[in-house]
Coordinates of C-alpha atoms in Angstrom, one line a residue:
X1 CA 120.2 -10.4 16.3
X2 CA 117.5 -12.2 18.3
X3 CA 117.6 -16.0 18.0
X4 CA 114.7 -17.2 15.9
X5 CA 111.1 -15.9 15.8
X6 CA 109.2 -14.5 18.8
X7 CA 107.2 -17.0 20.8
X8 CA 103.8 -15.8 19.6
X9 CA 104.8 -16.9 16.1
X10 CA 105.6 -20.5 17.0
X11 CA 102.2 -22.1 17.5
X12 CA 99.3 -23.3 15.4
X13 CA 96.8 -20.5 15.2
X14 CA 93.7 -22.7 15.6
X15 CA 94.6 -24.2 19.0
X16 CA 92.6 -25.6 20.6
X17 CA 90.4 -27.1 17.8
X18 CA 89.1 -30.6 18.6
X19 CA 86.4 -32.8 17.2
X20 CA 85.4 -36.1 18.8
X21 CA 88.5 -37.7 20.2
X22 CA 90.2 -40.1 19.6
X23 CA 89.5 -39.8 15.9
X24 CA 89.5 -42.7 13.5
X25 CA 93.2 -42.4 12.5
X26 CA 94.3 -42.2 16.1
X27 CA 92.1 -45.2 17.0
X28 CA 93.7 -47.2 14.2
X29 CA 97.2 -46.4 15.3
X30 CA 96.4 -47.0 18.9
X31 CA 95.0 -50.4 18.0
X32 CA 98.1 -51.3 16.0
X33 CA 100.2 -50.2 18.9
X34 CA 98.3 -52.5 21.2
X35 CA 98.9 -55.4 18.8
X36 CA 102.6 -55.0 18.2
X37 CA 104.1 -52.7 20.9
X38 CA 105.3 -53.5 24.4
X39 CA 102.8 -54.0 27.2
X40 CA 105.0 -51.5 29.1
X41 CA 103.5 -48.6 27.0
X42 CA 101.7 -46.4 29.5
X43 CA 100.9 -42.8 28.3
X44 CA 98.1 -43.7 25.8
X45 CA 96.2 -45.3 28.6
X46 CA 95.5 -41.8 30.0
X47 CA 95.4 -39.8 26.8
X48 CA 94.4 -42.0 23.8
X49 CA 96.0 -40.0 21.0
X50 CA 98.4 -40.5 18.2
X51 CA 100.4 -37.3 17.5
X52 CA 101.3 -36.2 14.0
X53 CA 103.1 -32.9 14.3
X54 CA 103.8 -30.0 16.7
X55 CA 104.6 -26.3 16.7
X56 CA 105.6 -24.3 19.8
X57 CA 103.2 -25.1 22.6
X58 CA 100.6 -26.8 20.3
X59 CA 100.3 -30.3 18.8
X60 CA 98.2 -32.0 16.2
X61 CA 97.1 -35.6 16.1
X62 CA 96.7 -38.0 13.2
X63 CA 93.1 -36.7 12.6
X64 CA 94.0 -33.0 12.5
X65 CA 92.8 -32.2 16.0
X66 CA 94.9 -29.4 17.5
X67 CA 95.8 -29.2 21.2
X68 CA 97.5 -26.8 23.6
X69 CA 100.3 -28.8 25.1
X70 CA 100.6 -28.3 28.9
X71 CA 103.0 -31.1 29.6
X72 CA 105.6 -30.8 26.8
X73 CA 106.7 -34.5 26.7
X74 CA 107.0 -34.4 30.5
X75 CA 109.2 -31.3 30.6
X76 CA 111.3 -32.2 27.5
X77 CA 110.2 -29.5 25.1
X78 CA 111.1 -26.3 27.0
X79 CA 111.5 -24.3 23.8
X80 CA 108.5 -25.9 22.2
X81 CA 107.9 -28.4 19.4
X82 CA 109.9 -27.9 16.2
X83 CA 111.5 -24.7 17.3
X84 CA 112.8 -23.3 14.0
X85 CA 116.0 -21.7 15.6
X86 CA 116.9 -25.1 17.0
X87 CA 116.0 -27.1 13.9
X88 CA 118.1 -24.9 11.7
X89 CA 121.2 -26.1 13.5
X90 CA 119.8 -29.7 13.7
X91 CA 119.4 -29.9 9.9
X92 CA 122.8 -28.3 9.3
X93 CA 124.6 -30.7 11.7
X94 CA 122.7 -33.9 10.6
X95 CA 123.8 -33.3 7.0
X96 CA 127.4 -33.3 8.1
X97 CA 127.9 -35.6 11.1
X98 CA 125.7 -37.2 13.8
X99 CA 127.9 -39.5 16.0
X100 CA 131.4 -39.0 17.4
X101 CA 131.6 -41.0 20.6
X102 CA 133.7 -38.7 22.7
X103 CA 136.0 -37.3 20.0
X104 CA 136.1 -33.5 20.2
X105 CA 133.7 -31.5 18.0
X106 CA 132.6 -27.9 17.9
X107 CA 129.1 -29.0 18.9
X108 CA 130.3 -30.8 22.0
X109 CA 132.7 -28.1 23.2
X110 CA 130.2 -25.3 22.6
X111 CA 127.6 -27.1 24.7
X112 CA 130.0 -27.6 27.6
X113 CA 130.9 -23.9 27.5
X114 CA 127.3 -22.9 27.3
X115 CA 126.4 -25.1 30.3
X116 CA 129.3 -23.5 32.3
X117 CA 127.8 -20.1 31.3
X118 CA 124.5 -21.0 33.0
X119 CA 125.9 -23.2 35.8
X120 CA 124.4 -22.6 39.3
X121 CA 126.3 -20.8 42.0
X122 CA 129.9 -21.8 42.6
X123 CA 129.8 -24.4 39.9
X124 CA 130.1 -21.7 37.3
X125 CA 133.7 -21.6 36.2
X126 CA 134.6 -24.6 38.4
X127 CA 133.1 -27.7 36.8
X128 CA 133.5 -30.6 34.5
X129 CA 130.7 -32.1 32.4
X130 CA 130.5 -35.8 31.5
X131 CA 128.1 -37.1 28.9
X132 CA 127.1 -40.8 29.1
X133 CA 123.9 -42.5 28.0
X134 CA 121.0 -40.6 26.4
X135 CA 118.5 -40.6 29.3
X136 CA 118.3 -38.9 32.7
X137 CA 118.7 -42.3 34.4
X138 CA 122.1 -42.5 32.8
X139 CA 123.1 -39.1 34.3
X140 CA 122.0 -40.4 37.7
X141 CA 124.1 -43.6 37.2
X142 CA 127.1 -41.4 36.4
X143 CA 126.5 -39.3 39.6
X144 CA 126.3 -42.5 41.7
X145 CA 129.6 -43.6 40.3
X146 CA 131.2 -40.2 40.8
X147 CA 130.1 -40.1 44.5
X148 CA 131.5 -43.6 45.1
X149 CA 134.7 -43.0 43.2
X150 CA 135.5 -39.8 45.1
X151 CA 134.5 -40.9 48.7
X152 CA 135.3 -44.6 48.7
X153 CA 131.8 -44.9 50.1
X154 CA 129.1 -47.2 48.8
X155 CA 125.9 -46.2 50.5
X156 CA 123.5 -43.4 49.5
X157 CA 120.7 -41.3 50.9
X158 CA 117.6 -40.4 48.8
X159 CA 114.1 -39.2 49.8
X160 CA 110.6 -40.5 50.0
X161 CA 108.6 -39.4 47.0
X162 CA 111.7 -39.3 44.8
X163 CA 111.9 -40.3 41.2
X164 CA 115.4 -40.6 39.7
X165 CA 114.8 -43.0 36.8
X166 CA 114.4 -46.6 35.6
X167 CA 117.9 -48.1 35.5
X168 CA 119.1 -50.2 38.4
X169 CA 120.9 -47.5 40.4
X170 CA 118.4 -44.8 39.6
X171 CA 115.5 -47.1 40.7
X172 CA 117.3 -47.8 43.9
X173 CA 117.1 -44.0 44.7
X174 CA 113.5 -43.8 43.6
X175 CA 111.0 -43.9 46.4
X176 CA 108.1 -45.7 44.6
X177 CA 108.0 -49.3 45.9
X178 CA 105.5 -50.5 43.3
X179 CA 107.7 -49.1 40.5
X180 CA 110.7 -51.1 41.5
X181 CA 109.2 -54.0 43.5
X182 CA 109.6 -56.6 40.7
X183 CA 113.3 -55.8 40.2
X184 CA 114.9 -56.3 43.6
X185 CA 117.5 -56.6 44.9
X186 CA 118.8 -53.3 43.6
X187 CA 121.7 -51.3 45.1
X188 CA 122.2 -52.2 48.8
X189 CA 122.5 -49.5 51.5
X190 CA 120.2 -46.9 50.1
X191 CA 118.1 -45.1 52.8
X192 CA 115.2 -42.9 52.1
X193 CA 114.7 -39.9 54.4
X194 CA 111.5 -37.8 54.5
X195 CA 111.1 -34.9 52.1
X196 CA 109.6 -31.8 53.7
X197 CA 106.0 -31.6 52.5
X198 CA 103.9 -29.8 55.2
X199 CA 100.6 -30.1 53.4
X200 CA 98.3 -32.6 55.1
X201 CA 100.9 -33.5 57.7
X202 CA 99.9 -31.0 60.5
X203 CA 103.4 -29.5 60.4
X204 CA 104.5 -26.0 59.8
X205 CA 107.1 -25.5 57.0
X206 CA 109.8 -25.1 59.5
X207 CA 108.8 -28.2 61.5
X208 CA 108.8 -30.2 58.2
X209 CA 112.3 -29.0 57.3
X210 CA 113.6 -29.6 60.9
X211 CA 112.2 -33.1 60.9
X212 CA 113.7 -34.0 57.5
X213 CA 117.1 -32.6 58.4
X214 CA 117.2 -34.3 61.7
X215 CA 116.5 -37.6 60.0
X216 CA 119.3 -37.1 57.4
X217 CA 121.8 -36.1 60.1
X218 CA 120.9 -39.1 62.2
X219 CA 121.3 -41.5 59.3
X220 CA 124.8 -40.1 58.8
X221 CA 126.0 -39.4 62.3
X222 CA 124.1 -41.7 64.7
X223 CA 126.4 -44.6 65.5
X224 CA 123.3 -46.8 65.2
X225 CA 121.9 -44.9 62.2
X226 CA 122.3 -48.0 60.1
X227 CA 124.1 -46.5 57.1
X228 CA 127.8 -47.5 56.8
X229 CA 130.3 -45.9 54.4
X230 CA 128.1 -43.1 53.0
X231 CA 129.0 -41.6 49.6
X232 CA 126.3 -39.1 48.7
X233 CA 122.9 -37.4 49.2
X234 CA 120.7 -37.4 46.1
X235 CA 117.8 -35.0 46.0
X236 CA 115.4 -33.2 43.6
X237 CA 115.4 -29.4 44.4
X238 CA 111.7 -29.7 43.5
X239 CA 110.2 -33.2 43.4
X240 CA 108.5 -33.9 40.1
X241 CA 106.8 -37.3 40.0
X242 CA 106.3 -37.0 43.8
X243 CA 103.8 -34.2 43.1
X244 CA 105.7 -31.0 42.3
X245 CA 106.7 -30.7 46.0
X246 CA 108.5 -27.4 46.5
X247 CA 110.6 -27.7 49.7
X248 CA 110.4 -24.9 52.3
X249 CA 113.4 -22.6 52.6
X250 CA 116.1 -24.1 54.8
X251 CA 115.9 -27.7 53.5
X252 CA 118.5 -27.6 50.7
X253 CA 120.7 -25.2 52.8
X254 CA 120.6 -27.7 55.6
X255 CA 121.5 -30.6 53.3
X256 CA 124.5 -28.6 52.1
X257 CA 125.7 -28.2 55.7
X258 CA 125.2 -31.9 56.5
X259 CA 127.0 -33.0 53.4
X260 CA 130.0 -30.8 54.2
X261 CA 130.0 -31.9 57.8
X262 CA 130.1 -35.6 56.8
X263 CA 132.3 -35.4 53.7
X264 CA 129.7 -36.8 51.3
X265 CA 128.6 -35.4 47.9
X266 CA 125.4 -33.5 47.6
X267 CA 123.9 -34.3 44.2
X268 CA 120.9 -32.3 42.8
X269 CA 118.7 -34.1 40.2
X270 CA 117.7 -31.2 37.9
X271 CA 116.5 -33.5 35.1
X272 CA 112.9 -32.3 35.3
X273 CA 113.4 -29.0 37.2
X274 CA 116.3 -27.6 35.2
X275 CA 117.0 -25.6 32.1
X276 CA 114.5 -22.9 32.9
X277 CA 111.6 -25.0 34.0
X278 CA 111.3 -23.3 37.4
X279 CA 111.9 -19.8 36.2
X280 CA 115.6 -20.0 37.0
X281 CA 118.1 -22.0 35.0
X282 CA 118.2 -24.5 37.8
X283 CA 115.7 -24.9 40.6
X284 CA 118.5 -24.9 43.2
X285 CA 119.1 -21.2 42.4
X286 CA 115.8 -20.3 44.1
X287 CA 117.6 -21.5 47.3
X288 CA 121.1 -20.2 46.6
X289 CA 122.6 -23.6 47.2
X290 CA 125.4 -25.1 45.1
X291 CA 125.6 -28.9 44.8
X292 CA 128.8 -30.9 44.3
X293 CA 127.2 -32.5 41.3
X294 CA 124.1 -32.0 39.2
X295 CA 122.3 -34.1 36.6
X296 CA 120.5 -32.8 33.6
X297 CA 118.6 -34.4 30.6
X298 CA 115.0 -34.0 29.3
X299 CA 115.2 -30.4 27.8
X300 CA 119.0 -30.6 27.3
X301 CA 118.4 -32.1 23.8
X302 CA 116.7 -29.0 22.6
X303 CA 113.6 -30.3 20.8
X304 CA 113.4 -33.8 22.1
X305 CA 116.8 -35.3 21.2
X306 CA 118.0 -37.8 23.8
X307 CA 120.9 -36.3 25.7
X308 CA 122.0 -36.3 29.4
X309 CA 124.9 -34.9 31.3
X310 CA 126.3 -34.7 34.8
X311 CA 128.1 -31.5 35.9
X312 CA 130.4 -31.6 38.9
X313 CA 133.0 -29.7 40.8
X314 CA 136.4 -29.7 38.9
X315 CA 138.3 -31.2 41.9
X316 CA 136.0 -34.3 41.7
X317 CA 137.2 -35.0 38.2
X318 CA 139.4 -37.8 39.5
X319 CA 138.4 -40.8 37.4
X320 CA 140.6 -42.1 34.7
X321 CA 140.2 -42.7 30.9
X322 CA 137.1 -44.7 30.2
X323 CA 136.0 -44.9 33.9
X324 CA 132.6 -43.6 32.7
X325 CA 131.4 -44.3 29.2
X326 CA 128.4 -44.6 26.9
X327 CA 128.0 -45.1 23.2
X328 CA 125.8 -42.1 22.7
X329 CA 128.0 -39.6 24.6
X330 CA 128.8 -38.1 21.2
X331 CA 125.4 -37.3 19.8
X332 CA 126.5 -34.1 18.2
X333 CA 123.1 -33.3 16.7
X334 CA 121.5 -33.3 20.2
X335 CA 124.4 -31.2 21.4
X336 CA 123.9 -28.5 18.7
X337 CA 120.2 -28.6 19.6
X338 CA 120.9 -28.1 23.3
X339 CA 123.2 -25.1 22.7
X340 CA 120.6 -23.5 20.4
X341 CA 117.8 -24.1 22.9
X342 CA 119.8 -22.3 25.7
X343 CA 120.4 -19.4 23.3
X344 CA 116.7 -19.2 22.5
X345 CA 115.8 -19.1 26.1
X346 CA 118.4 -16.4 26.8
X347 CA 117.5 -14.2 23.8
X348 CA 113.8 -14.3 24.4
X349 CA 114.1 -13.9 28.2
X350 CA 112.1 -17.0 28.8
X351 CA 113.1 -17.3 32.4
X352 CA 111.2 -14.1 33.3
X353 CA 108.4 -15.1 30.9
X354 CA 108.1 -18.5 32.6
X355 CA 107.9 -16.8 36.1
X356 CA 105.2 -14.4 34.9
X357 CA 103.0 -17.0 33.1
X358 CA 103.6 -19.4 36.0
X359 CA 102.3 -16.9 38.5
X360 CA 99.3 -16.3 36.3
X361 CA 98.5 -20.0 36.1
X362 CA 98.9 -20.5 39.9
X363 CA 96.7 -17.5 40.5
X364 CA 93.9 -19.0 38.3
X365 CA 94.3 -22.3 40.1
X366 CA 94.1 -20.7 43.6
X367 CA 90.9 -18.9 42.6
X368 CA 89.5 -22.2 41.5
X369 CA 90.5 -23.7 44.8
X370 CA 88.7 -21.0 46.7
X371 CA 85.6 -21.6 44.6
X372 CA 85.5 -25.4 44.7
X373 CA 87.0 -26.2 48.1
X374 CA 88.5 -29.4 46.7
X375 CA 91.9 -28.0 45.6
X376 CA 94.1 -28.6 48.6
X377 CA 97.3 -26.8 47.6
X378 CA 98.8 -25.1 44.6
X379 CA 102.6 -25.0 44.4
X380 CA 105.6 -24.9 42.2
X381 CA 107.8 -22.3 40.6
X382 CA 107.9 -20.9 37.1
X383 CA 106.2 -23.3 34.7
X384 CA 106.7 -26.2 37.1
X385 CA 103.2 -26.4 38.6
X386 CA 101.3 -28.8 40.8
X387 CA 97.7 -28.6 42.1
X388 CA 96.8 -31.2 44.7
X389 CA 93.2 -32.3 45.0
X390 CA 91.4 -33.7 48.0
X391 CA 87.9 -35.0 48.7
X392 CA 85.5 -33.7 51.3
X393 CA 87.4 -35.5 54.0
X394 CA 90.7 -34.0 53.0
X395 CA 91.9 -37.3 51.6
X396 CA 93.8 -37.6 48.2
X397 CA 91.4 -37.5 45.3
X398 CA 92.9 -39.1 42.2
X399 CA 89.5 -39.6 40.6
X400 CA 89.0 -35.9 40.3
X401 CA 92.3 -35.3 38.6
X402 CA 91.6 -38.2 36.2
X403 CA 88.3 -36.5 35.3
X404 CA 90.0 -33.2 34.9
X405 CA 92.5 -34.7 32.5
X406 CA 89.8 -36.3 30.4
X407 CA 87.7 -33.2 30.3
X408 CA 90.7 -31.1 29.1
X409 CA 91.7 -33.7 26.5
X410 CA 88.2 -33.7 25.0
X411 CA 88.4 -29.9 24.7
X412 CA 91.9 -29.6 23.3
X413 CA 94.2 -29.1 26.3
X414 CA 96.7 -31.8 27.3
X415 CA 97.5 -32.0 31.1
X416 CA 99.2 -34.7 33.2
X417 CA 99.1 -36.2 36.7
X418 CA 101.6 -36.7 39.5
X419 CA 101.9 -37.5 43.2
X420 CA 101.8 -40.6 45.3
X421 CA 98.1 -41.0 44.8
X422 CA 97.7 -39.6 41.3
X423 CA 95.9 -36.6 42.9
X424 CA 98.2 -33.8 41.6
X425 CA 97.4 -32.0 38.4
X426 CA 100.9 -31.4 37.0
X427 CA 101.4 -28.6 34.4
X428 CA 104.8 -28.5 32.5
X429 CA 104.0 -26.4 29.4
X430 CA 106.8 -25.3 27.1
X431 CA 108.5 -22.1 28.3
X432 CA 107.4 -20.6 24.9
X433 CA 103.7 -20.8 26.0
X434 CA 102.3 -17.4 24.9
X435 CA 100.1 -15.5 27.4
X436 CA 97.0 -15.8 25.1
X437 CA 97.5 -19.6 24.9
X438 CA 97.9 -19.7 28.7
X439 CA 94.7 -17.9 29.2
X440 CA 92.8 -20.1 26.8
X441 CA 94.3 -23.3 28.4
X442 CA 93.4 -22.1 31.9
X443 CA 89.8 -21.3 30.8
X444 CA 89.5 -25.0 29.9
X445 CA 91.3 -26.3 33.0
X446 CA 89.2 -24.2 35.4
X447 CA 86.1 -25.3 33.6
X448 CA 87.3 -28.9 34.0
X449 CA 88.0 -28.4 37.7
X450 CA 84.5 -27.0 38.3
X451 CA 82.9 -29.8 36.3
X452 CA 84.9 -32.6 38.0
X453 CA 84.5 -31.3 41.5
X454 CA 80.7 -30.8 41.0
X455 CA 80.5 -34.4 39.8
X456 CA 82.3 -35.7 42.9
X457 CA 79.9 -33.8 45.1
X458 CA 76.9 -35.2 43.3
X459 CA 78.4 -38.7 43.7

């Protein structure tokens, strides 16, 4: 029996349906938030809305406006809002038991077995999974500890443009100086190498890969490379916050070879790119490269429950009892939700669906690029999509992307931004985005691109 209803039955039928936004109820809630919430709140600054409910790839705000959701809580809701197949198990589990620390439970063991079933490459059948804190940052912290524990090293390599999280170790690996500047010193001996991104750099893809790999090898092998006692290389198979940067072929393969040559761990951050987001279970599968360890979170909690995990080779399971811990490593409701989400993706063939709809979206964006001349590059895989905008001089154009986001919001489509200059339109819709919804959303997005680029020309 197929798991749950088909994807075309998951959404609000009236999406998009938007009056003047934000409406009065949203404005009231936004004002209250400004009065009592933290000044660290960020997302309502770009999209001033207060959400009320969601179904599939659609959401409603407090005033009844209905939107097509093209960013899914930043890649969290891969099987959509309020997926009934997932929620059935959530309600059943919540009525019985919610929290177990790391005592065994059917929910915990079933999710570990399910993760092994979809593990990438040589990790399948040869892995251990550790749960820790509830966020992706916590999974990165676990991977840092794992690398240090198994190598006796203490220094790490990450990449420019990287984002790995907001805790101390994860921030150390993150490339954004402004994001972490107030919190230094962080971890010592973290070196950032270039991530191969040929666009705008006057390099061919092969030249970009060769340059990046030469830098990484020099950091590890040059006696004057500056990095003593290396423990691991941390990399996103597709950079997310950096602008949906899809590395050319040869990069991850080269990192695997360098890590093996130097006895350091190769760790893939699949927090945003994993669990079907790229049209494969894990983005690394596009390159047929197996990491020593891999982090996952975001979509792992099924319908938005906080849960993270680190998967690693079985021979690296050397730490002792309590050497990695976290109070919420026993969130059995999230674990049941995660297993159900994986089953839903499998039963509805959402990996293939994501590849097909993603190709359609990228094709529409490339046609808009040819028409406007301001869309510099369209990239990504599956439903992990980035469109980089430039001005008439070829320089990053964040203002256009901001205008596109506003235009879409006012017409019932929610999109987001990324990239070092905020000039990348990032689309992360739920994998359950139906073809008809995708077409409607792209009609609005293409209209927004035309409108925004025309305004920039007029200015």
